[in-house]
mmCIF file of C-alpha atoms in Angstrom:
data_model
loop_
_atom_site.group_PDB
_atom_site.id
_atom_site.type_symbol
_atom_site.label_atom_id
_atom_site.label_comp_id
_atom_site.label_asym_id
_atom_site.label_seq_id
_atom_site.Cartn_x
_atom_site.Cartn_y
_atom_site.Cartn_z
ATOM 1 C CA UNK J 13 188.687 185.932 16.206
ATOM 2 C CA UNK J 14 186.843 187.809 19.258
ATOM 3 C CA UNK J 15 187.695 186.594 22.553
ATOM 4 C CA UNK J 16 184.981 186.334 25.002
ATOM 5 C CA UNK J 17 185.819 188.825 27.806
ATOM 6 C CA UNK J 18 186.034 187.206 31.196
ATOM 7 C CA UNK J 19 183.858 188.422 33.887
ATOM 8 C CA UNK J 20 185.073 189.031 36.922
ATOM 9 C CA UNK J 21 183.361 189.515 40.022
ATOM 10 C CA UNK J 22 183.473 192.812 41.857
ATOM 11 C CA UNK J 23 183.492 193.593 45.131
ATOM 12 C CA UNK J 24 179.996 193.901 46.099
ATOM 13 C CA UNK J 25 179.142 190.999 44.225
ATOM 14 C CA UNK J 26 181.569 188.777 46.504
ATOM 15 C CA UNK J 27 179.832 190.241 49.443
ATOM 16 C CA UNK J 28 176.645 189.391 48.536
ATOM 17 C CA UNK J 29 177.462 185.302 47.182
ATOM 18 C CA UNK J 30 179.137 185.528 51.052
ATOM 19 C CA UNK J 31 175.920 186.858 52.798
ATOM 20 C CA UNK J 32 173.855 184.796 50.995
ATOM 21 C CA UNK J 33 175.964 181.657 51.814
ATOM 22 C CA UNK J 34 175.798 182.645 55.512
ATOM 23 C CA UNK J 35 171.970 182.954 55.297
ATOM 24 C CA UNK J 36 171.207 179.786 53.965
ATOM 25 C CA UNK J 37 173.745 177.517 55.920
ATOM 26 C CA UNK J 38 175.603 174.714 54.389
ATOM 27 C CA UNK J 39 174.860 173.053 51.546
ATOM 28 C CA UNK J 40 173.976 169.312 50.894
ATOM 29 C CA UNK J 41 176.565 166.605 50.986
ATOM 30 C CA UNK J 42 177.837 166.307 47.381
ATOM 31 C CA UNK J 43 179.406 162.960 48.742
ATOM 32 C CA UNK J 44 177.154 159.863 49.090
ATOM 33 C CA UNK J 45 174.086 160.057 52.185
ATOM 34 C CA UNK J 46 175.291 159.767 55.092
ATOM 35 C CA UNK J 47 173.206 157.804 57.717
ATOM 36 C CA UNK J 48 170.743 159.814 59.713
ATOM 37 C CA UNK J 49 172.878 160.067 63.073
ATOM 38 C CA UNK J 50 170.910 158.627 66.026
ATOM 39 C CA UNK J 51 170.974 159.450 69.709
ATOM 40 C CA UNK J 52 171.848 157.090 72.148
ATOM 41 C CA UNK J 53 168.840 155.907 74.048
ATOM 42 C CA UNK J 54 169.324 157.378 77.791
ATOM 43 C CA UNK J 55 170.428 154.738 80.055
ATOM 44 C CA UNK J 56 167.755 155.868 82.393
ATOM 45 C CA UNK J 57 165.111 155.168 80.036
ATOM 46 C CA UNK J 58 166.173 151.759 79.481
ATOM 47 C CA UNK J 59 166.713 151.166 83.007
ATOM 48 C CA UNK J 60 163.232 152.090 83.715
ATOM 49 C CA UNK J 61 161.937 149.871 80.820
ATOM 50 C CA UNK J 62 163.582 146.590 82.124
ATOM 51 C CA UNK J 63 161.853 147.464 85.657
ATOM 52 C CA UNK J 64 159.006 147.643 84.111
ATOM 53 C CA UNK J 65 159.076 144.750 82.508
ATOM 54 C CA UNK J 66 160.100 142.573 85.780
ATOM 55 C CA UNK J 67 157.489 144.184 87.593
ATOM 56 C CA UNK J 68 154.851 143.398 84.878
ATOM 57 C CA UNK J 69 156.007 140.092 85.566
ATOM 58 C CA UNK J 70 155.805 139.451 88.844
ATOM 59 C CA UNK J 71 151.645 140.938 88.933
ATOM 60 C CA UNK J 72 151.373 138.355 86.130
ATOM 61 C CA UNK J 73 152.676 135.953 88.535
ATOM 62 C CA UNK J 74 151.015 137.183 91.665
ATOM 63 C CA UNK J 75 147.541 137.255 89.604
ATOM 64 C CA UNK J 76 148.041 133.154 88.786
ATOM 65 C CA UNK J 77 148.217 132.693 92.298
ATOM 66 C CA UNK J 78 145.670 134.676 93.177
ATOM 67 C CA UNK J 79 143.590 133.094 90.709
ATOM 68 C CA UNK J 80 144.558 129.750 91.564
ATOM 69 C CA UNK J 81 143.397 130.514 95.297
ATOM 70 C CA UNK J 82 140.011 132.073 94.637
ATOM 71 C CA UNK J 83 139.341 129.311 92.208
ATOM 72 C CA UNK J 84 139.526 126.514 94.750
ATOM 73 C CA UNK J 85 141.565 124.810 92.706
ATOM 74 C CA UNK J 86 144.041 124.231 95.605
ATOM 75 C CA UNK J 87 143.389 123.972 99.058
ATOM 76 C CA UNK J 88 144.865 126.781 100.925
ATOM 77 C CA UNK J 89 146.544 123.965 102.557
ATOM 78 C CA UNK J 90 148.376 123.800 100.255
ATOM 79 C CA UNK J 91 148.991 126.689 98.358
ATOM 80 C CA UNK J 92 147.868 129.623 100.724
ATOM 81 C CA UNK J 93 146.276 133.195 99.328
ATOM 82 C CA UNK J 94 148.893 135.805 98.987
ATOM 83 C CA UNK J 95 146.490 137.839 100.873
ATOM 84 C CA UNK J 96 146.982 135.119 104.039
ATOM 85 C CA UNK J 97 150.717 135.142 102.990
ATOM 86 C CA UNK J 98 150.596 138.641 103.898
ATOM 87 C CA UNK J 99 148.982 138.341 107.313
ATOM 88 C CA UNK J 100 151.340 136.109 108.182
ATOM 89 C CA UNK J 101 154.316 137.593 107.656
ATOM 90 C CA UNK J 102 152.375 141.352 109.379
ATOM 91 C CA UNK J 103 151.835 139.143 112.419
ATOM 92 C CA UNK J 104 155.231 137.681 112.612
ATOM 93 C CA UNK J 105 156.545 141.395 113.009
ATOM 94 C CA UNK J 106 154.058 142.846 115.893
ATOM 95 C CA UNK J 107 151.842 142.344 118.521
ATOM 96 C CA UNK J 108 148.517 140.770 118.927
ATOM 97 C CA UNK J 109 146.437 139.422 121.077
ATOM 98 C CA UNK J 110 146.553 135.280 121.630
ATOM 99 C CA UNK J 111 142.687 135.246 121.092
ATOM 100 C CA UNK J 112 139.869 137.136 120.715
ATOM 101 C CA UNK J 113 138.516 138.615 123.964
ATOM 102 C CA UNK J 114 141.839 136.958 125.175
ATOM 103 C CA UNK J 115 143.743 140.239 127.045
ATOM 104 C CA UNK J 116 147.295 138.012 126.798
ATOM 105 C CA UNK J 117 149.471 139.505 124.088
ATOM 106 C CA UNK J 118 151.879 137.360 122.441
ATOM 107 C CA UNK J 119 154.711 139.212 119.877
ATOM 108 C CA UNK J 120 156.326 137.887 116.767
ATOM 109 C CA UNK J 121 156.301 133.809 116.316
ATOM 110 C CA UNK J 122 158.007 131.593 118.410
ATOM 111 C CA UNK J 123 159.004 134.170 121.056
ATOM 112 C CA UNK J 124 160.701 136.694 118.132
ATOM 113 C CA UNK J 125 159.588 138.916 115.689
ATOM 114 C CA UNK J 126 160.559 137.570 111.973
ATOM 115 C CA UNK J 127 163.215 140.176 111.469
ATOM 116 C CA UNK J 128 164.983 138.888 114.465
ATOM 117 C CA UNK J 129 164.769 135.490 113.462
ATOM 118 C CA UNK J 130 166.271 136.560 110.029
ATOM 119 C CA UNK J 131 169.286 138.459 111.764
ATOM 120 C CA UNK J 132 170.095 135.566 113.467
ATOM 121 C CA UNK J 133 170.451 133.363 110.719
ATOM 122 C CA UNK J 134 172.470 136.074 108.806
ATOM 123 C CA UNK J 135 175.098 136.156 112.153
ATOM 124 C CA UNK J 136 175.428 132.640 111.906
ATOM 125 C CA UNK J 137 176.048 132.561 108.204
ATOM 126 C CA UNK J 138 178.415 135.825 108.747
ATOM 127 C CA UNK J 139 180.810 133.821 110.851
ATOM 128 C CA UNK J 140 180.681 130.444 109.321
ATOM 129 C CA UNK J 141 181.383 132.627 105.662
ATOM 130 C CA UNK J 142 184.337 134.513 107.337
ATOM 131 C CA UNK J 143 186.071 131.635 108.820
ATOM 132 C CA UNK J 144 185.658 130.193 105.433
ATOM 133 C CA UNK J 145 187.404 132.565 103.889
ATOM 134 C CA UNK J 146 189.812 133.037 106.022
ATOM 135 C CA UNK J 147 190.777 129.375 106.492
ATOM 136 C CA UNK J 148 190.314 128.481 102.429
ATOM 137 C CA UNK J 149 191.878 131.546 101.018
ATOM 138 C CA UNK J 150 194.900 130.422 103.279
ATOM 139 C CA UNK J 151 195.141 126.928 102.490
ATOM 140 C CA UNK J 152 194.057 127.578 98.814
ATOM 141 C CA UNK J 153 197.011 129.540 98.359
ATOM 142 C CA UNK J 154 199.382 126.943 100.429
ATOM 143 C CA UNK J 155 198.083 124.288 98.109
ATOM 144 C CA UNK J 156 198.783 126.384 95.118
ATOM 145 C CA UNK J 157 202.478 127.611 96.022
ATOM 146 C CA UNK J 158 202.976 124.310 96.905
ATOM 147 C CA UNK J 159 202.672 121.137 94.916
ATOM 148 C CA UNK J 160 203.253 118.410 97.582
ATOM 149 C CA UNK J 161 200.762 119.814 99.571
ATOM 150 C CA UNK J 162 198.343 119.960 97.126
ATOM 151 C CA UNK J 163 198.599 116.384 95.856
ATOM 152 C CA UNK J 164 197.779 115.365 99.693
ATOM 153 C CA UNK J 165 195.247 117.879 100.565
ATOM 154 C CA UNK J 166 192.958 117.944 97.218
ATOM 155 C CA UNK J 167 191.385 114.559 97.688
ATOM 156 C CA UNK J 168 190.109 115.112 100.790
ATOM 157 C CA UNK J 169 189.060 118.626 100.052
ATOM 158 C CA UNK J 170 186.933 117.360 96.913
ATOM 159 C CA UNK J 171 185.472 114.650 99.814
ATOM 160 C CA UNK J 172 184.203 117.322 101.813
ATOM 161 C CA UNK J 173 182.615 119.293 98.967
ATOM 162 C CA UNK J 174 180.650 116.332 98.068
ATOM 163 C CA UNK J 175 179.170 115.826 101.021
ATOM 164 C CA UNK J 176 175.569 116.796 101.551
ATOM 165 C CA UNK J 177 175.098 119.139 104.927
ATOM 166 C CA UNK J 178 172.762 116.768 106.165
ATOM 167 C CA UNK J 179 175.100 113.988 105.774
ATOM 168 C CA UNK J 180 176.822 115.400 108.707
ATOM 169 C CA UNK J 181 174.491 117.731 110.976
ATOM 170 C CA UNK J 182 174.079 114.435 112.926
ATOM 171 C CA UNK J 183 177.649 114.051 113.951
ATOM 172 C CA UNK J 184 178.595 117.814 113.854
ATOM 173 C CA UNK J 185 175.477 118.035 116.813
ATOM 174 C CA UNK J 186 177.082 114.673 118.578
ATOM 175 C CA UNK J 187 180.424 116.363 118.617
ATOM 176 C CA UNK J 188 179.127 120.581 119.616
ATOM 177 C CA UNK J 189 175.687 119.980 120.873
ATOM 178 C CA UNK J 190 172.628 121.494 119.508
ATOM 179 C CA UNK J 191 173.708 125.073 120.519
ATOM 180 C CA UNK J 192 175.012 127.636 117.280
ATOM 181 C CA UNK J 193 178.732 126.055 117.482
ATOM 182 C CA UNK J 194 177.232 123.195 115.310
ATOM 183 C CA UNK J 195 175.397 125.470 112.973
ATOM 184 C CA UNK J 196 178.300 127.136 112.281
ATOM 185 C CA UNK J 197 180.567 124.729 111.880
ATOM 186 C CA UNK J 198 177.864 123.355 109.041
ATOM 187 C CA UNK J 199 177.928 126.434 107.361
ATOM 188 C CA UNK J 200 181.865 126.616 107.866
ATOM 189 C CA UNK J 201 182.126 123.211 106.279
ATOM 190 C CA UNK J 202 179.381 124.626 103.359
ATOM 191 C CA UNK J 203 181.224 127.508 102.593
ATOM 192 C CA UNK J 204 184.917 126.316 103.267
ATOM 193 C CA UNK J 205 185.573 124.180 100.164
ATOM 194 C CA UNK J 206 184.709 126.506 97.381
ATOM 195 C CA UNK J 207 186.391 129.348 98.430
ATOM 196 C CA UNK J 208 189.891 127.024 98.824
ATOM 197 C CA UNK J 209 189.145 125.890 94.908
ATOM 198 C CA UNK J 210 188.207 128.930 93.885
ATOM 199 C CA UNK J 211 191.647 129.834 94.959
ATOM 200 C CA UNK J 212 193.606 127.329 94.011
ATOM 201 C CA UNK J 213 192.280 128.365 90.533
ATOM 202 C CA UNK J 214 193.151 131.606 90.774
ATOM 203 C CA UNK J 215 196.648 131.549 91.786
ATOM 204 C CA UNK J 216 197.229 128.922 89.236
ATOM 205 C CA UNK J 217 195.827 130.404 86.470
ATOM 206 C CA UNK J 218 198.302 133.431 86.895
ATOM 207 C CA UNK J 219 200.729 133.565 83.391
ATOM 208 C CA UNK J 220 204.267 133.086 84.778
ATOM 209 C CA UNK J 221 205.297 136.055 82.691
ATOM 210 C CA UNK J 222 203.860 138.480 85.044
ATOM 211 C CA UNK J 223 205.593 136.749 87.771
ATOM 212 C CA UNK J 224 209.212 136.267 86.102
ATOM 213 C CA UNK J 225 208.489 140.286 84.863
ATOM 214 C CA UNK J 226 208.501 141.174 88.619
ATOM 215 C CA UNK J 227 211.268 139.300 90.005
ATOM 216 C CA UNK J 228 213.329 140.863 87.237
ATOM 217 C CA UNK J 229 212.607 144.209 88.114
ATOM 218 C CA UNK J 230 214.131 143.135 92.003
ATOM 219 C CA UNK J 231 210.454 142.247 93.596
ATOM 220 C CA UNK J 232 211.424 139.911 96.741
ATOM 221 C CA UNK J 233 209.026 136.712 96.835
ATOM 222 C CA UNK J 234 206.366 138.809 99.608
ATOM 223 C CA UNK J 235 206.231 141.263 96.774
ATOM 224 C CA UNK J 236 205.240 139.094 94.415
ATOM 225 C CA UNK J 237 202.703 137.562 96.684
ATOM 226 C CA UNK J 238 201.212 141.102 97.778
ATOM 227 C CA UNK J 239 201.595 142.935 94.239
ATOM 228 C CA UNK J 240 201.033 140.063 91.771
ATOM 229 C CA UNK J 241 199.941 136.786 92.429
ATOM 230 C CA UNK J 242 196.810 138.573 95.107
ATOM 231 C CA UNK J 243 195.685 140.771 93.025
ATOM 232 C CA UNK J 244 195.368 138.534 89.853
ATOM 233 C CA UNK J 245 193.851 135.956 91.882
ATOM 234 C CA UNK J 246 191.382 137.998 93.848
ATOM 235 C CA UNK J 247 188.402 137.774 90.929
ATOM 236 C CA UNK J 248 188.759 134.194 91.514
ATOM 237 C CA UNK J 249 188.654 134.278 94.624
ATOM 238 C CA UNK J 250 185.825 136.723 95.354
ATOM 239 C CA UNK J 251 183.715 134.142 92.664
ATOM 240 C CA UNK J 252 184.186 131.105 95.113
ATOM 241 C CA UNK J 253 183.316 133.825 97.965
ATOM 242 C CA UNK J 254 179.715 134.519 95.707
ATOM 243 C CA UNK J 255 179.607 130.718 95.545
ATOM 244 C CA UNK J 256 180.413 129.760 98.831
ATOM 245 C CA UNK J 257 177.757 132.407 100.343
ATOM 246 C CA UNK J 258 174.810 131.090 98.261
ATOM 247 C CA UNK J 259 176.022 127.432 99.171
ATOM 248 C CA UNK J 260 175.832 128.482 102.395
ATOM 249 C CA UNK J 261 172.121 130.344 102.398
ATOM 250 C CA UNK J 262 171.144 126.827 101.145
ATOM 251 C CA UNK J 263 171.859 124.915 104.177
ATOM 252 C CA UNK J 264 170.524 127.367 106.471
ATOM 253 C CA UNK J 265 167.356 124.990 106.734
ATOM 254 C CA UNK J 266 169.529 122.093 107.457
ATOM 255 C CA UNK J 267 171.541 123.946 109.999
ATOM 256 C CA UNK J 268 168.251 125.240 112.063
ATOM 257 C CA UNK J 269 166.868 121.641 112.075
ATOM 258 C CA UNK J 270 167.634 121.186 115.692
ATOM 259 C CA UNK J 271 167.076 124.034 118.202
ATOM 260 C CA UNK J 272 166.828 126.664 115.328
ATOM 261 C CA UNK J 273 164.892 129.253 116.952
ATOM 262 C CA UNK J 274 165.678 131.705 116.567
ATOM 263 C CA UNK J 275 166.404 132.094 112.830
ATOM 264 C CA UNK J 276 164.739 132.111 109.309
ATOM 265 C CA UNK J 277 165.434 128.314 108.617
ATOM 266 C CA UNK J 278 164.116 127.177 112.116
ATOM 267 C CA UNK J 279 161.103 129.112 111.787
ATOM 268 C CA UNK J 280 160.018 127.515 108.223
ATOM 269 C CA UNK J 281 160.885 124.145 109.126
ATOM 270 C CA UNK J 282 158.778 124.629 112.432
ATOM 271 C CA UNK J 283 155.707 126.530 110.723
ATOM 272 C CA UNK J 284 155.726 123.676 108.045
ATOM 273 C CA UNK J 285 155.638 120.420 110.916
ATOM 274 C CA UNK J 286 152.823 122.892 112.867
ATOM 275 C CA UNK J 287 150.954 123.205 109.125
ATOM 276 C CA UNK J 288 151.139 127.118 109.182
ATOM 277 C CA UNK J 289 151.321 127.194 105.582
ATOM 278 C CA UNK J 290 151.292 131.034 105.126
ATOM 279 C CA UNK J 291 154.032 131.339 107.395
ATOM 280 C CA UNK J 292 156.264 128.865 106.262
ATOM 281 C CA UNK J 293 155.743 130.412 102.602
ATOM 282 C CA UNK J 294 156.540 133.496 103.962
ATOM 283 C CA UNK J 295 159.829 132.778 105.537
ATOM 284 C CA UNK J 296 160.644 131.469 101.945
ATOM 285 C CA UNK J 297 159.870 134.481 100.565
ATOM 286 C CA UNK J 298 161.979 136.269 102.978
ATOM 287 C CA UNK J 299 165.043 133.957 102.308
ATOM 288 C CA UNK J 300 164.757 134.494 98.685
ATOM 289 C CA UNK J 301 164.743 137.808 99.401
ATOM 290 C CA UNK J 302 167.762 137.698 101.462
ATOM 291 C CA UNK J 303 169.713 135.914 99.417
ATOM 292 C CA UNK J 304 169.417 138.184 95.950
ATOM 293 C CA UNK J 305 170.585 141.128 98.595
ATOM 294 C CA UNK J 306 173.648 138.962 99.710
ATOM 295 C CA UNK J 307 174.104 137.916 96.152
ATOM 296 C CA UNK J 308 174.135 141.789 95.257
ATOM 297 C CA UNK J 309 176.269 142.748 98.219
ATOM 298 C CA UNK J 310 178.991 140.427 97.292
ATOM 299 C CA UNK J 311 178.667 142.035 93.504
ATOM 300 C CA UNK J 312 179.366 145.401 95.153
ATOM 301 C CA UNK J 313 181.922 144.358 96.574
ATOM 302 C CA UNK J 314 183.789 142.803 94.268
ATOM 303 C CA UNK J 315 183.318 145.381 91.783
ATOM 304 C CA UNK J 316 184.594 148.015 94.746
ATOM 305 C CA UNK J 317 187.919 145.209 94.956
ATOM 306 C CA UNK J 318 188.094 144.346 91.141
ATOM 307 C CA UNK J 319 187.438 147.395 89.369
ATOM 308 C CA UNK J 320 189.743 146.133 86.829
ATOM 309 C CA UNK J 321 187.657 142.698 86.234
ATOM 310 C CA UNK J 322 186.164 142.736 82.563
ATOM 311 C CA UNK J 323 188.291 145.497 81.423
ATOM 312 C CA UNK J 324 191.352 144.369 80.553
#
């Protein structure tokens, strides 16, 4: 029998299977398809999409009401154009005469431009917020570390939380006057309660193995407090501060009831009793506005104190 002889390659042939393999690149998968591999979308993109689509939004609302105002269908009474919306709130921030061929020049509404009425609201809110947190993150922790004191203290704390603002303006203004110490004790009083829950939660809510872990490893009971219980309790705690402010922002209406001017709440509540419709929708506007950037603020912030929160 006659073996077949084997070929074997030669040296030039390897070189050329090798060049030839280098030209045309990698074969196909002899494994199953793989997936076509997608990039991810760029975050930029998608940011820019989602602003699109709330601004798309808000002409689709700005067109009903323009609609609904050249229609007739409401008196502008009642429901103002955005165009006299607009006026408004461009008058309440300069100069103008009092009347035509009048040469007396009266500024802003109510003796202050609107931005000044707006910063005075947020300084009153500023200090009634701070005192809130300093006086509830206090007790809240008190009333946590401590059990007797937080059987006493919690009914009455839940009391005041329920209690409407306007339920008390009238004795708050009996008691300070009419002057800003009763609008800020209001908005003390607002803000005050949630905060102390919000950290009575927190501090509570702490797993005692963290706790026990430390004081085995030597930690004296300040240590604990500084490098433990704080920091696990401060998402909490900046919550009820979110909370608090936007509790707060509510009431600033309330507050400015009596002797108000200046500030944001005074200034709707008096444009609304004098029937300047566009003005009092404006100063809405303007405390909506202020409120998303205080609501955004606080985010910062806790995300600058809480980097940690969601991560874990």
């Amino acid at each position: 029998m006659t073996d077949n002889p084997v070929t074997r390659p030669t040296a030039s042939t390897r070189a050329a299977t090798a060049s030839e393999l280098v030209q045309s690149g990698p074969g196909p998968s002899s494994g199953p398809d793989e997936p076509t591999r997608r990039r991810p979308p760029w975050p930029g993109r998608t940011r820019l999409r989602l602003w699109g689509t709330d601004f798309a939004a808000f002409l689709v609302v700005l067109f009903v009401w323009w609609a609904l105002t050249a229609s007739k269908t409401i008196q502008p009474l009642f429901l103002p154009s955005p165009q006299s919306v607009v006026r408004a709130f461009i008058e309440a921030n300069s100069c103008r005469p009092i009347a035509a061929g009048n040469p007396r020049v009266v500024c802003g509404e109510q003796g202050y431009f609107l931005w000044e009425h707006l910063l005075a609201s947020l300084q009153r809110i500023g200090i009634g917020v701070l005192a809130g947190i300093a006086v509830g993150v206090l007790l809240g922790f008190a009333m946590a570390l401590i059990p007797v004191l937080d059987r006493l203290v919690e009914p009455y704390l839940n009391f005041l939380r329920s209690l409407p603002p306007l339920g008390y303006i009238g004795l708050l203004i009996v008691w300070f006057g009419i002057g800003d110490t009763s609008k800020i004790w209001l908005l003390f009083l607002a803000a005050f309660p949630p905060i102390a829950l919000a950290t009575i939660d927190g501090v509570k809510g702490i797993r005692s193995d963290r706790v026990h872990a430390a004081q085995s490893l030597g930690a004296s009971r300040m240590q604990v407090l500084r490098f433990v219980i704080l920091p696990a309790s401060l998402p909490s705690i900046m919550s009820g501060v979110r909370l608090a402010t936007g509790f707060a922002w509510t009431t600033v209406v309330a507050a400015e009831l009596n002797n108000g001017i200046p500030g944001i709440g005074g200034l709707a509540y008096l444009s609304g009793t004098q029937l300047q419709t566009p003005l009092t929708i404006a100063c809405i506007i303007v405390i909506g506005i202020a409120a998303i950037l205080l609501d955004a603020l606080i985010k910062r912030i806790t995300s600058l104190l809480v980097p940690w929160q969601g991560r874990a």
